[in-house]
Amino acid sequence: MSFEEKEPIIEKYATLSIPGKDPIKLPILKGTMGPECIDIRELGKQGYFTYDPGFTSTASTTSRLTFIDGKKGVLLYRGYPIDQLATKTDYLQVCYLLLKGELPNKEQFADFTFKVKHHTLVHNQMESLFQAFRRDSHPMAVLCGVAGALSAFYHETLDIYDPAHRENTAIRLIAKMPTLAAMSYKYSIGHPFIYPRNDLSYVANFLHMMFATPCEEYKVNPVIERALDRIFILHADHEQNASTSSVRLAGSTGANPYACIAAGIASLWGPAHGGANEACLRMLQEIGSLDKIPQYIARAKDKNDPFRLFGFGHRVYKTFDPRALVMRETCHEVLNELHITDNPALQVATELERIALSDSYFIERNLYPNVDFYSGIILNAIGIPTSMFTVIFALARTIGWISHWIEMQGSANLRLGRPRQIYMGKEVRNVKPIYRR
Ligand code: SDX
């Protein structure tokens, strides 16, 4: 993966005046688009830390992969708007785009698809690894384990400083995540694992591994295939979100890339992040009917109640998440195509969105539906079990994680990530032994 690394430009400086100290000049960095950044590295040299819990005002790196404008609801992968990618390309093309920086031509795409298809099998010994899990384990618990276990294989191509090895690792992860995801599901329902089929498309193969059985042929519904491909595209990458930052932090230590991806999977699982799709559908099903919505809205607004509306709000978007708009359209398309007219979860979601968007509490806090608000309804309609929703998110986000991992490995700015803190513990004190042995 070769890329030119452009540095941000410096057009002006900020001056920080601290009583009793000389003013400190700080460069203001400007990227291609987005907010200007104050380069605070000089502060460290002058003995100061900056304090920013949750990194709400911190740029941890430069990147060329994805751009988000939270105010305007813009999301670009390598400069292309997400709604155009979702309707004019497919997930494997988006994988190529995120990895290489450009959409593939016919030959490039054929070569890339061939490579991915010929890495879909996992090492047969992985099968015995699944046996170590209880059958009722959450599929995300299984995926965290088995994806991390990939780091125990492929030692011959793990020179992280070799671009060819990095590319090979990316191909393997793109190819094997659907296999591992489907195996996690099959294991949880006590069905035999289904081998990948290279004659099927990427998404059709995943559906085949999820729902086929040795007893009969499984026919992929093209509407479901298309909808799932679009869901994969919408989840492929999203700048420096929590799970991607976990991958980057692990990657900054020089750790095995498969282990770094496992760090991303573990981080994604939380309901504030990738686990929100599962939590959101369960919330919509718990609300169950339109007349119960007001009490849940009241709970979401009650500071003494930890309940939040899953699928609502976002650290970056302060307007509609552009993915939620595409997801809402896809949701209606899929339910119509499958002749599902009275989906209670969709009815509750539609009414909940309408009420929340007219409620001052949500308006004042810029809380809008995010990518997770409608995705669960679609996944549920196409037969994906709720416990598999975050696994689907992890499968789709793998390309984002490994693209960020590759981008950082090739960067001249690669440094071990090591934040500091404000220490609030005890002052130094001497041990007074309580007893002598
Ligand atoms: C993803 O970062 C990414 O890019 C993530 C992601 C990706 O693709 O990788 O986009 C995927 O994780 C989407 C988000 C999925 N999570 C959820 O849907 C869970 C519900 N949402 C919230 O937990 C919350 O909105 C967060 C965590 C997503 C964002 O919260 P922030 O930015 O930390 O904001 P905050 O918690 O400081 O909230 C600001 C205010 C607070 O009220 P006040 O203290 O100002 O009175 O808004 C309130 C919050 O209580 N609030 C909500 C709310 N979300 C925020 N109140 C009710 N319901 C909600 N959903």
Short mmCIF file of C-alpha atoms and ligand atoms in Angstrom, two decimals:
data_model
loop_
_atom_site.label_atom_id
_atom_site.label_comp_id
_atom_site.label_asym_id
_atom_site.label_seq_id
_atom_site.Cartn_x
_atom_site.Cartn_y
_atom_site.Cartn_z
CA MET A 1 0.00 0.00 0.00
CA SER A 2 1.91 3.03 -1.14
CA PHE A 3 0.63 6.49 -0.41
CA GLU A 4 2.06 9.98 -0.32
CA GLU A 5 1.89 11.26 3.25
CA LYS A 6 0.92 14.92 3.15
CA GLU A 7 1.56 16.91 6.30
CA PRO A 8 -1.01 19.52 7.48
CA ILE A 9 -0.05 23.09 6.57
CA ILE A 10 0.74 25.84 9.08
CA GLU A 11 -0.64 29.26 8.17
CA LYS A 12 -0.84 30.84 11.60
CA TYR A 13 0.03 30.37 15.28
CA ALA A 14 -1.82 30.51 18.58
CA THR A 15 -0.09 32.09 21.57
CA LEU A 16 -0.73 30.65 24.98
CA SER A 17 0.02 32.97 27.85
CA ILE A 18 0.50 31.34 31.25
CA PRO A 19 1.10 33.62 34.27
CA GLY A 20 4.81 33.71 35.14
CA LYS A 21 5.82 31.96 31.92
CA ASP A 22 6.96 33.23 28.51
CA PRO A 23 4.14 33.05 25.96
CA ILE A 24 4.10 29.70 24.16
CA LYS A 25 3.65 29.78 20.37
CA LEU A 26 1.58 26.85 19.08
CA PRO A 27 1.23 26.12 15.34
CA ILE A 28 -2.33 25.90 13.99
CA LEU A 29 -2.52 22.94 11.59
CA LYS A 30 -4.86 22.85 8.58
CA GLY A 31 -5.81 19.65 6.77
CA THR A 32 -7.66 19.15 3.48
CA MET A 33 -11.01 19.84 5.19
CA GLY A 34 -12.39 20.06 8.71
CA PRO A 35 -11.56 22.07 11.83
CA GLU A 36 -8.11 23.59 12.30
CA CYS A 37 -6.01 21.88 15.00
CA ILE A 38 -3.74 23.49 17.54
CA ASP A 39 -0.50 21.51 17.68
CA ILE A 40 0.12 21.23 21.42
CA ARG A 41 3.28 19.08 21.32
CA GLU A 42 5.38 22.03 22.52
CA LEU A 43 3.38 22.05 25.78
CA GLY A 44 4.73 18.63 26.72
CA LYS A 45 8.28 19.96 26.34
CA GLN A 46 7.36 22.83 28.65
CA GLY A 47 6.01 20.49 31.31
CA TYR A 48 2.29 20.87 30.61
CA PHE A 49 -0.36 18.25 29.80
CA THR A 50 -3.73 19.02 28.18
CA TYR A 51 -6.87 17.55 29.72
CA ASP A 52 -9.56 16.13 27.41
CA PRO A 53 -11.49 13.13 28.86
CA GLY A 54 -13.11 11.15 26.01
CA PHE A 55 -10.90 13.04 23.53
CA THR A 56 -13.85 15.23 22.52
CA SER A 57 -11.48 17.99 21.32
CA THR A 58 -8.45 15.92 20.35
CA ALA A 59 -7.10 14.90 16.94
CA SER A 60 -5.02 11.79 17.64
CA THR A 61 -3.52 11.49 14.16
CA THR A 62 -3.67 12.61 10.54
CA SER A 63 -5.56 10.34 8.16
CA ARG A 64 -6.58 10.20 4.51
CA LEU A 65 -9.24 7.54 4.90
CA THR A 66 -12.51 9.07 6.09
CA PHE A 67 -13.85 12.56 6.61
CA ILE A 68 -16.82 13.45 8.81
CA ASP A 69 -18.49 16.84 9.11
CA GLY A 70 -20.69 16.38 12.19
CA LYS A 71 -22.53 19.68 11.73
CA LYS A 72 -23.45 19.11 8.07
CA GLY A 73 -23.92 15.34 8.34
CA VAL A 74 -21.20 14.58 5.79
CA LEU A 75 -19.33 11.25 5.64
CA LEU A 76 -16.72 10.61 2.91
CA TYR A 77 -14.62 7.49 2.35
CA ARG A 78 -11.49 8.63 0.46
CA GLY A 79 -13.49 11.71 -0.67
CA TYR A 80 -16.59 9.87 -1.93
CA PRO A 81 -19.95 10.64 -0.20
CA ILE A 82 -21.35 7.64 1.68
CA ASP A 83 -24.78 7.76 -0.01
CA GLN A 84 -23.15 7.53 -3.46
CA LEU A 85 -20.94 4.62 -2.39
CA ALA A 86 -23.92 2.85 -0.82
CA THR A 87 -25.96 3.06 -4.02
CA LYS A 88 -23.29 2.93 -6.77
CA THR A 89 -20.68 0.44 -5.54
CA ASP A 90 -20.51 -2.74 -3.48
CA TYR A 91 -18.75 -3.60 -0.25
CA LEU A 92 -15.70 -5.26 -1.83
CA GLN A 93 -15.16 -2.20 -4.05
CA VAL A 94 -15.33 -0.05 -0.90
CA CYS A 95 -12.78 -2.37 0.75
CA TYR A 96 -10.43 -1.79 -2.20
CA LEU A 97 -11.09 1.97 -2.02
CA LEU A 98 -10.31 2.22 1.69
CA LEU A 99 -7.19 0.09 1.35
CA LYS A 100 -5.75 1.59 -1.85
CA GLY A 101 -7.25 5.09 -1.96
CA GLU A 102 -9.03 4.70 -5.31
CA LEU A 103 -11.99 2.68 -6.59
CA PRO A 104 -10.76 -0.34 -8.58
CA ASN A 105 -10.97 -0.71 -12.36
CA LYS A 106 -12.30 -3.99 -13.78
CA GLU A 107 -8.94 -5.81 -13.74
CA GLN A 108 -7.96 -4.54 -10.31
CA PHE A 109 -11.35 -5.57 -8.93
CA ALA A 110 -11.14 -9.04 -10.50
CA ASP A 111 -7.69 -9.58 -8.99
CA PHE A 112 -8.77 -8.28 -5.57
CA THR A 113 -11.93 -10.42 -5.56
CA PHE A 114 -9.92 -13.50 -6.55
CA LYS A 115 -7.47 -12.93 -3.69
CA VAL A 116 -10.26 -12.42 -1.14
CA LYS A 117 -12.19 -15.48 -2.34
CA HIS A 118 -9.09 -17.65 -2.03
CA HIS A 119 -8.54 -16.74 1.61
CA THR A 120 -12.05 -17.37 2.97
CA LEU A 121 -11.15 -20.67 4.67
CA VAL A 122 -9.83 -20.54 8.23
CA HIS A 123 -7.25 -23.02 9.53
CA ASN A 124 -9.04 -26.25 10.38
CA GLN A 125 -7.65 -26.16 13.92
CA MET A 126 -9.82 -23.06 14.50
CA GLU A 127 -12.81 -25.39 14.62
CA SER A 128 -11.63 -26.97 17.87
CA LEU A 129 -11.21 -23.49 19.35
CA PHE A 130 -14.96 -22.94 19.10
CA GLN A 131 -15.54 -26.09 21.17
CA ALA A 132 -14.01 -24.28 24.17
CA PHE A 133 -17.00 -21.92 24.32
CA ARG A 134 -20.36 -22.64 25.92
CA ARG A 135 -23.06 -23.04 23.27
CA ASP A 136 -24.98 -20.12 24.79
CA SER A 137 -21.98 -17.75 24.64
CA HIS A 138 -22.79 -14.40 23.08
CA PRO A 139 -21.47 -14.53 19.47
CA MET A 140 -19.42 -11.39 20.17
CA ALA A 141 -17.64 -13.21 23.03
CA VAL A 142 -16.80 -15.99 20.60
CA LEU A 143 -15.72 -13.60 17.86
CA CYS A 144 -13.43 -11.69 20.25
CA GLY A 145 -11.72 -14.98 21.04
CA VAL A 146 -11.45 -16.56 17.63
CA ALA A 147 -10.45 -13.36 15.81
CA GLY A 148 -7.66 -12.82 18.33
CA ALA A 149 -6.63 -16.44 17.81
CA LEU A 150 -5.88 -15.67 14.16
CA SER A 151 -2.72 -14.05 15.56
CA ALA A 152 -1.52 -17.57 16.41
CA PHE A 153 -1.41 -18.41 12.72
CA TYR A 154 0.24 -16.90 9.64
CA HIS A 155 3.58 -16.20 11.32
CA GLU A 156 5.30 -16.45 7.94
CA THR A 157 3.63 -13.25 6.73
CA LEU A 158 3.67 -11.07 9.81
CA ASP A 159 6.52 -8.72 9.16
CA ILE A 160 4.50 -5.59 9.88
CA TYR A 161 7.21 -3.47 8.22
CA ASP A 162 6.73 -5.31 4.89
CA PRO A 163 3.97 -3.66 2.77
CA ALA A 164 3.28 -6.98 1.01
CA HIS A 165 2.74 -8.71 4.37
CA ARG A 166 0.47 -5.86 5.48
CA GLU A 167 -1.60 -6.22 2.31
CA ASN A 168 -1.76 -9.99 2.73
CA THR A 169 -3.02 -9.53 6.30
CA ALA A 170 -5.72 -7.15 5.06
CA ILE A 171 -6.87 -9.64 2.42
CA ARG A 172 -6.95 -12.46 4.99
CA LEU A 173 -8.99 -10.41 7.47
CA ILE A 174 -11.51 -9.22 4.85
CA ALA A 175 -11.85 -12.82 3.67
CA LYS A 176 -11.98 -14.63 7.01
CA MET A 177 -14.18 -12.37 9.12
CA PRO A 178 -17.42 -13.52 7.38
CA THR A 179 -16.33 -17.14 7.89
CA LEU A 180 -15.59 -16.60 11.59
CA ALA A 181 -18.79 -14.58 12.05
CA ALA A 182 -20.94 -17.30 10.48
CA MET A 183 -19.10 -19.96 12.51
CA SER A 184 -19.84 -17.99 15.70
CA TYR A 185 -23.52 -18.05 14.78
CA LYS A 186 -23.63 -21.71 13.72
CA TYR A 187 -21.84 -22.73 16.91
CA SER A 188 -24.38 -20.82 19.04
CA ILE A 189 -27.31 -22.73 17.49
CA GLY A 190 -25.60 -26.13 17.42
CA HIS A 191 -25.53 -26.37 13.63
CA PRO A 192 -22.54 -27.71 11.68
CA PHE A 193 -20.17 -25.11 10.20
CA ILE A 194 -20.78 -24.40 6.51
CA TYR A 195 -17.75 -23.97 4.29
CA PRO A 196 -17.35 -20.82 2.18
CA ARG A 197 -18.25 -21.05 -1.52
CA ASN A 198 -16.08 -19.21 -4.01
CA ASP A 199 -18.76 -19.20 -6.70
CA LEU A 200 -20.87 -16.78 -4.63
CA SER A 201 -20.47 -13.04 -4.09
CA TYR A 202 -18.94 -11.83 -0.83
CA VAL A 203 -22.31 -11.17 0.83
CA ALA A 204 -24.09 -14.16 -0.75
CA ASN A 205 -21.29 -16.37 0.57
CA PHE A 206 -21.76 -14.93 4.07
CA LEU A 207 -25.53 -15.53 3.94
CA HIS A 208 -24.84 -19.06 2.66
CA MET A 209 -22.46 -19.79 5.57
CA MET A 210 -25.00 -18.32 7.99
CA PHE A 211 -28.18 -20.01 6.82
CA ALA A 212 -27.33 -23.04 4.64
CA THR A 213 -27.37 -26.52 6.18
CA PRO A 214 -25.91 -29.76 4.81
CA CYS A 215 -29.46 -30.99 4.39
CA GLU A 216 -30.63 -28.71 1.62
CA GLU A 217 -29.64 -26.01 -0.88
CA TYR A 218 -29.92 -22.43 0.45
CA LYS A 219 -31.06 -19.87 -2.10
CA VAL A 220 -29.81 -16.33 -1.49
CA ASN A 221 -32.53 -13.69 -1.86
CA PRO A 222 -30.99 -10.90 -4.01
CA VAL A 223 -32.93 -8.23 -2.10
CA ILE A 224 -31.43 -9.41 1.19
CA GLU A 225 -27.98 -9.72 -0.42
CA ARG A 226 -28.17 -6.14 -1.68
CA ALA A 227 -29.47 -4.77 1.62
CA LEU A 228 -26.72 -6.50 3.61
CA ASP A 229 -24.06 -5.33 1.18
CA ARG A 230 -25.30 -1.78 1.72
CA ILE A 231 -25.24 -2.24 5.51
CA PHE A 232 -21.64 -3.44 5.23
CA ILE A 233 -20.72 -0.32 3.21
CA LEU A 234 -22.38 1.99 5.75
CA HIS A 235 -20.40 0.41 8.59
CA ALA A 236 -17.04 0.08 6.81
CA ASP A 237 -15.22 3.00 8.42
CA HIS A 238 -15.85 6.03 10.56
CA GLU A 239 -12.68 8.01 11.34
CA GLN A 240 -11.19 7.74 14.85
CA ASN A 241 -14.16 6.15 16.66
CA ALA A 242 -13.56 4.22 19.89
CA SER A 243 -12.88 0.83 18.29
CA THR A 244 -10.65 2.23 15.54
CA SER A 245 -8.74 4.19 18.18
CA SER A 246 -8.34 0.91 20.09
CA VAL A 247 -6.86 -0.71 16.98
CA ARG A 248 -4.52 2.24 16.44
CA LEU A 249 -3.38 2.30 20.07
CA ALA A 250 -2.68 -1.44 20.01
CA GLY A 251 -1.01 -1.04 16.61
CA SER A 252 1.26 1.72 17.93
CA THR A 253 3.01 -0.88 20.13
CA GLY A 254 3.93 -2.99 17.08
CA ALA A 255 1.47 -5.70 18.14
CA ASN A 256 0.34 -8.45 15.79
CA PRO A 257 -2.34 -6.99 13.44
CA TYR A 258 -4.82 -9.79 14.15
CA ALA A 259 -4.50 -9.00 17.87
CA CYS A 260 -5.07 -5.31 17.08
CA ILE A 261 -8.29 -6.18 15.25
CA ALA A 262 -9.36 -8.26 18.26
CA ALA A 263 -8.87 -5.11 20.38
CA GLY A 264 -11.19 -3.28 17.99
CA ILE A 265 -13.82 -6.02 18.20
CA ALA A 266 -13.76 -5.95 21.99
CA SER A 267 -14.09 -2.16 22.05
CA LEU A 268 -16.92 -2.16 19.49
CA TRP A 269 -19.03 -4.50 21.67
CA GLY A 270 -20.09 -1.81 24.15
CA PRO A 271 -23.72 -0.51 23.86
CA ALA A 272 -22.46 3.09 23.64
CA HIS A 273 -20.67 2.08 20.41
CA GLY A 274 -21.21 -0.92 18.14
CA GLY A 275 -23.40 -2.76 20.64
CA ALA A 276 -26.05 -0.06 20.16
CA ASN A 277 -27.67 -1.84 17.20
CA GLU A 278 -28.51 -4.88 19.33
CA ALA A 279 -29.52 -2.66 22.29
CA CYS A 280 -31.66 -0.47 20.01
CA LEU A 281 -33.77 -3.30 18.59
CA ARG A 282 -34.22 -4.77 22.06
CA MET A 283 -35.32 -1.29 23.23
CA LEU A 284 -37.80 -0.93 20.34
CA GLN A 285 -39.18 -4.39 21.08
CA GLU A 286 -39.38 -3.59 24.83
CA ILE A 287 -41.29 -0.37 24.08
CA GLY A 288 -43.49 -2.59 21.90
CA SER A 289 -46.33 -0.15 21.21
CA LEU A 290 -46.81 3.50 20.38
CA ASP A 291 -48.62 4.30 23.62
CA LYS A 292 -45.51 3.35 25.66
CA ILE A 293 -43.18 5.73 23.82
CA PRO A 294 -43.80 8.78 26.09
CA GLN A 295 -42.68 6.91 29.21
CA TYR A 296 -39.43 5.87 27.51
CA ILE A 297 -38.81 9.39 26.25
CA ALA A 298 -39.31 10.60 29.84
CA ARG A 299 -36.82 8.00 31.11
CA ALA A 300 -34.28 9.05 28.46
CA LYS A 301 -34.54 12.64 29.70
CA ASP A 302 -34.39 11.73 33.39
CA LYS A 303 -30.87 12.38 34.73
CA ASN A 304 -31.48 9.88 37.53
CA ASP A 305 -32.29 7.14 35.06
CA PRO A 306 -29.30 5.58 33.24
CA PHE A 307 -31.63 4.68 30.33
CA ARG A 308 -30.75 6.33 27.03
CA LEU A 309 -32.42 6.01 23.66
CA PHE A 310 -30.19 3.54 21.85
CA GLY A 311 -29.65 4.49 18.22
CA PHE A 312 -29.92 8.18 19.14
CA GLY A 313 -27.16 10.74 19.57
CA HIS A 314 -23.58 10.73 18.40
CA ARG A 315 -20.26 12.13 19.58
CA VAL A 316 -19.64 13.74 16.20
CA TYR A 317 -22.95 14.12 14.33
CA LYS A 318 -25.03 17.00 15.60
CA THR A 319 -27.55 16.46 12.81
CA PHE A 320 -28.78 13.33 11.05
CA ASP A 321 -26.08 10.66 10.72
CA PRO A 322 -25.99 10.37 6.89
CA ARG A 323 -25.85 6.61 7.28
CA ALA A 324 -29.13 6.66 9.22
CA LEU A 325 -30.82 8.33 6.25
CA VAL A 326 -29.62 5.62 3.85
CA MET A 327 -30.44 2.96 6.44
CA ARG A 328 -34.00 4.30 6.89
CA GLU A 329 -34.57 4.19 3.12
CA THR A 330 -33.13 0.66 2.94
CA CYS A 331 -35.34 -0.37 5.85
CA HIS A 332 -38.51 0.64 4.01
CA GLU A 333 -37.23 -0.96 0.77
CA VAL A 334 -36.44 -4.29 2.43
CA LEU A 335 -39.68 -4.48 4.43
CA ASN A 336 -41.69 -3.67 1.28
CA GLU A 337 -39.77 -6.22 -0.81
CA LEU A 338 -40.34 -8.85 1.87
CA HIS A 339 -44.00 -7.80 2.18
CA ILE A 340 -43.54 -7.09 5.89
CA THR A 341 -46.16 -4.40 6.36
CA ASP A 342 -46.86 -4.27 10.07
CA ASN A 343 -43.42 -4.44 11.66
CA PRO A 344 -44.04 -3.20 15.24
CA ALA A 345 -40.37 -2.25 15.75
CA LEU A 346 -40.48 -0.06 12.64
CA GLN A 347 -43.74 1.55 13.75
CA VAL A 348 -42.25 2.32 17.16
CA ALA A 349 -38.99 3.56 15.58
CA THR A 350 -40.81 5.87 13.17
CA GLU A 351 -42.99 7.36 15.92
CA LEU A 352 -40.09 7.56 18.39
CA GLU A 353 -38.02 9.46 15.80
CA ARG A 354 -40.92 11.83 15.11
CA ILE A 355 -41.53 12.57 18.79
CA ALA A 356 -37.83 12.88 19.74
CA LEU A 357 -37.08 15.21 16.83
CA SER A 358 -39.80 17.58 18.00
CA ASP A 359 -38.83 17.44 21.68
CA SER A 360 -36.75 20.35 22.99
CA TYR A 361 -34.54 18.02 25.11
CA PHE A 362 -33.30 16.25 21.96
CA ILE A 363 -33.27 19.37 19.80
CA GLU A 364 -31.17 21.37 22.31
CA ARG A 365 -28.67 18.50 22.53
CA ASN A 366 -28.59 17.83 18.78
CA LEU A 367 -29.65 14.23 19.30
CA TYR A 368 -30.61 12.53 16.03
CA PRO A 369 -30.91 8.91 14.88
CA ASN A 370 -27.52 7.35 14.23
CA VAL A 371 -26.38 4.40 12.13
CA ASP A 372 -27.75 1.95 14.70
CA PHE A 373 -31.32 3.22 14.82
CA TYR A 374 -32.68 1.43 11.75
CA SER A 375 -30.03 -1.21 11.09
CA GLY A 376 -31.45 -3.62 13.66
CA ILE A 377 -34.89 -3.55 12.06
CA ILE A 378 -33.41 -4.49 8.67
CA LEU A 379 -31.15 -7.19 10.11
CA ASN A 380 -34.07 -8.62 12.06
CA ALA A 381 -36.28 -8.58 8.93
CA ILE A 382 -33.66 -10.46 6.86
CA GLY A 383 -33.36 -13.12 9.53
CA ILE A 384 -30.15 -12.15 11.31
CA PRO A 385 -30.59 -12.93 15.03
CA THR A 386 -30.31 -9.92 17.37
CA SER A 387 -27.25 -11.33 19.14
CA MET A 388 -25.43 -11.27 15.77
CA PHE A 389 -26.01 -7.55 15.06
CA THR A 390 -22.71 -6.34 16.54
CA VAL A 391 -20.90 -9.26 14.90
CA ILE A 392 -22.20 -7.92 11.57
CA PHE A 393 -20.94 -4.46 12.52
CA ALA A 394 -17.50 -5.93 13.39
CA LEU A 395 -17.39 -7.87 10.12
CA ALA A 396 -18.13 -4.73 8.11
CA ARG A 397 -15.79 -2.49 10.16
CA THR A 398 -12.81 -4.84 9.75
CA ILE A 399 -11.81 -3.09 6.52
CA GLY A 400 -11.81 0.27 8.32
CA TRP A 401 -9.78 -1.09 11.20
CA ILE A 402 -7.13 -2.76 9.03
CA SER A 403 -6.95 0.25 6.67
CA HIS A 404 -6.22 2.50 9.65
CA TRP A 405 -3.71 -0.04 10.96
CA ILE A 406 -1.93 -0.08 7.58
CA GLU A 407 -2.07 3.71 7.29
CA MET A 408 -0.38 4.12 10.67
CA GLN A 409 2.28 1.45 10.04
CA GLY A 410 3.44 3.29 6.94
CA SER A 411 3.42 6.68 8.62
CA ALA A 412 6.54 8.68 9.49
CA ASN A 413 4.56 9.99 12.49
CA LEU A 414 4.06 6.53 14.01
CA ARG A 415 4.73 6.78 17.76
CA LEU A 416 3.81 4.60 20.70
CA GLY A 417 0.46 5.90 21.97
CA ARG A 418 0.84 6.82 25.65
CA PRO A 419 -1.55 9.43 27.09
CA ARG A 420 -0.84 10.98 30.50
CA GLN A 421 -3.20 11.95 33.37
CA ILE A 422 -3.94 14.39 36.17
CA TYR A 423 -2.91 12.50 39.31
CA MET A 424 -5.40 12.91 42.15
CA GLY A 425 -4.11 10.17 44.48
CA LYS A 426 -2.18 10.32 47.79
CA GLU A 427 0.96 12.43 48.25
CA VAL A 428 4.17 10.46 48.71
CA ARG A 429 4.23 8.68 52.10
CA ASN A 430 6.43 6.05 53.85
CA VAL A 431 5.37 2.48 54.56
CA LYS A 432 4.77 1.84 58.28
CA PRO A 433 4.83 -1.97 58.47
CA ILE A 434 1.69 -3.22 60.24
CA TYR A 435 3.46 -6.34 61.36
CA ARG A 436 6.92 -7.89 61.02
CA ARG A 437 7.09 -11.44 59.68
C1 SDX B 1 -21.67 4.33 17.09
O1 SDX B 1 -17.82 7.41 17.21
C2 SDX B 1 -18.37 6.83 16.12
O2 SDX B 1 -18.08 7.18 15.11
C3 SDX B 1 -19.24 5.63 16.48
C4 SDX B 1 -20.03 5.04 15.33
C5 SDX B 1 -19.10 4.36 14.32
O3 SDX B 1 -19.55 4.19 13.21
O4 SDX B 1 -17.98 3.88 14.75
O5 SDX B 1 -20.79 6.06 14.70
C6 SDX B 1 -21.00 3.95 15.82
O6 SDX B 1 -21.15 4.02 18.15
C7 SDX B 1 -22.91 5.17 17.03
C8 SDX B 1 -23.44 5.55 18.44
C9 SDX B 1 -24.18 4.36 19.00
N1 SDX B 1 -24.56 4.56 20.40
C10 SDX B 1 -25.83 4.74 20.78
O7 SDX B 1 -26.77 4.83 20.00
C11 SDX B 1 -26.01 4.77 22.29
C12 SDX B 1 -26.91 5.95 22.67
N2 SDX B 1 -26.21 7.18 22.42
C13 SDX B 1 -25.50 7.77 23.56
O8 SDX B 1 -24.98 6.89 24.47
C14 SDX B 1 -24.64 8.95 23.16
O9 SDX B 1 -25.36 9.70 22.27
C15 SDX B 1 -23.25 8.69 22.60
C16 SDX B 1 -22.45 7.86 23.54
C17 SDX B 1 -23.35 8.01 21.28
C18 SDX B 1 -22.56 10.04 22.42
O10 SDX B 1 -22.55 10.64 23.64
P1 SDX B 1 -21.53 11.87 23.94
O11 SDX B 1 -21.03 12.49 22.70
O12 SDX B 1 -20.53 11.43 24.93
O13 SDX B 1 -22.50 12.93 24.50
P2 SDX B 1 -22.97 12.98 25.98
O14 SDX B 1 -23.06 11.61 26.55
O15 SDX B 1 -22.12 13.97 26.67
O16 SDX B 1 -24.47 13.52 25.80
C19 SDX B 1 -24.71 14.92 25.68
C20 SDX B 1 -26.10 15.10 26.30
C21 SDX B 1 -26.20 14.53 27.71
O17 SDX B 1 -27.20 15.26 28.38
P3 SDX B 1 -26.77 16.52 29.30
O18 SDX B 1 -25.70 16.02 30.26
O19 SDX B 1 -26.23 17.56 28.34
O20 SDX B 1 -28.03 16.95 30.01
O21 SDX B 1 -27.07 14.37 25.50
C22 SDX B 1 -27.67 13.35 26.33
C23 SDX B 1 -26.73 13.13 27.49
O22 SDX B 1 -27.45 12.64 28.62
N3 SDX B 1 -27.77 12.16 25.47
C24 SDX B 1 -28.83 11.34 25.45
C25 SDX B 1 -28.54 10.40 24.46
N4 SDX B 1 -27.33 10.63 23.93
C26 SDX B 1 -26.87 11.73 24.58
N5 SDX B 1 -29.99 11.35 26.17
C27 SDX B 1 -30.85 10.35 25.87
N6 SDX B 1 -30.66 9.38 24.94
C28 SDX B 1 -29.52 9.39 24.21
N7 SDX B 1 -29.32 8.46 23.27
#
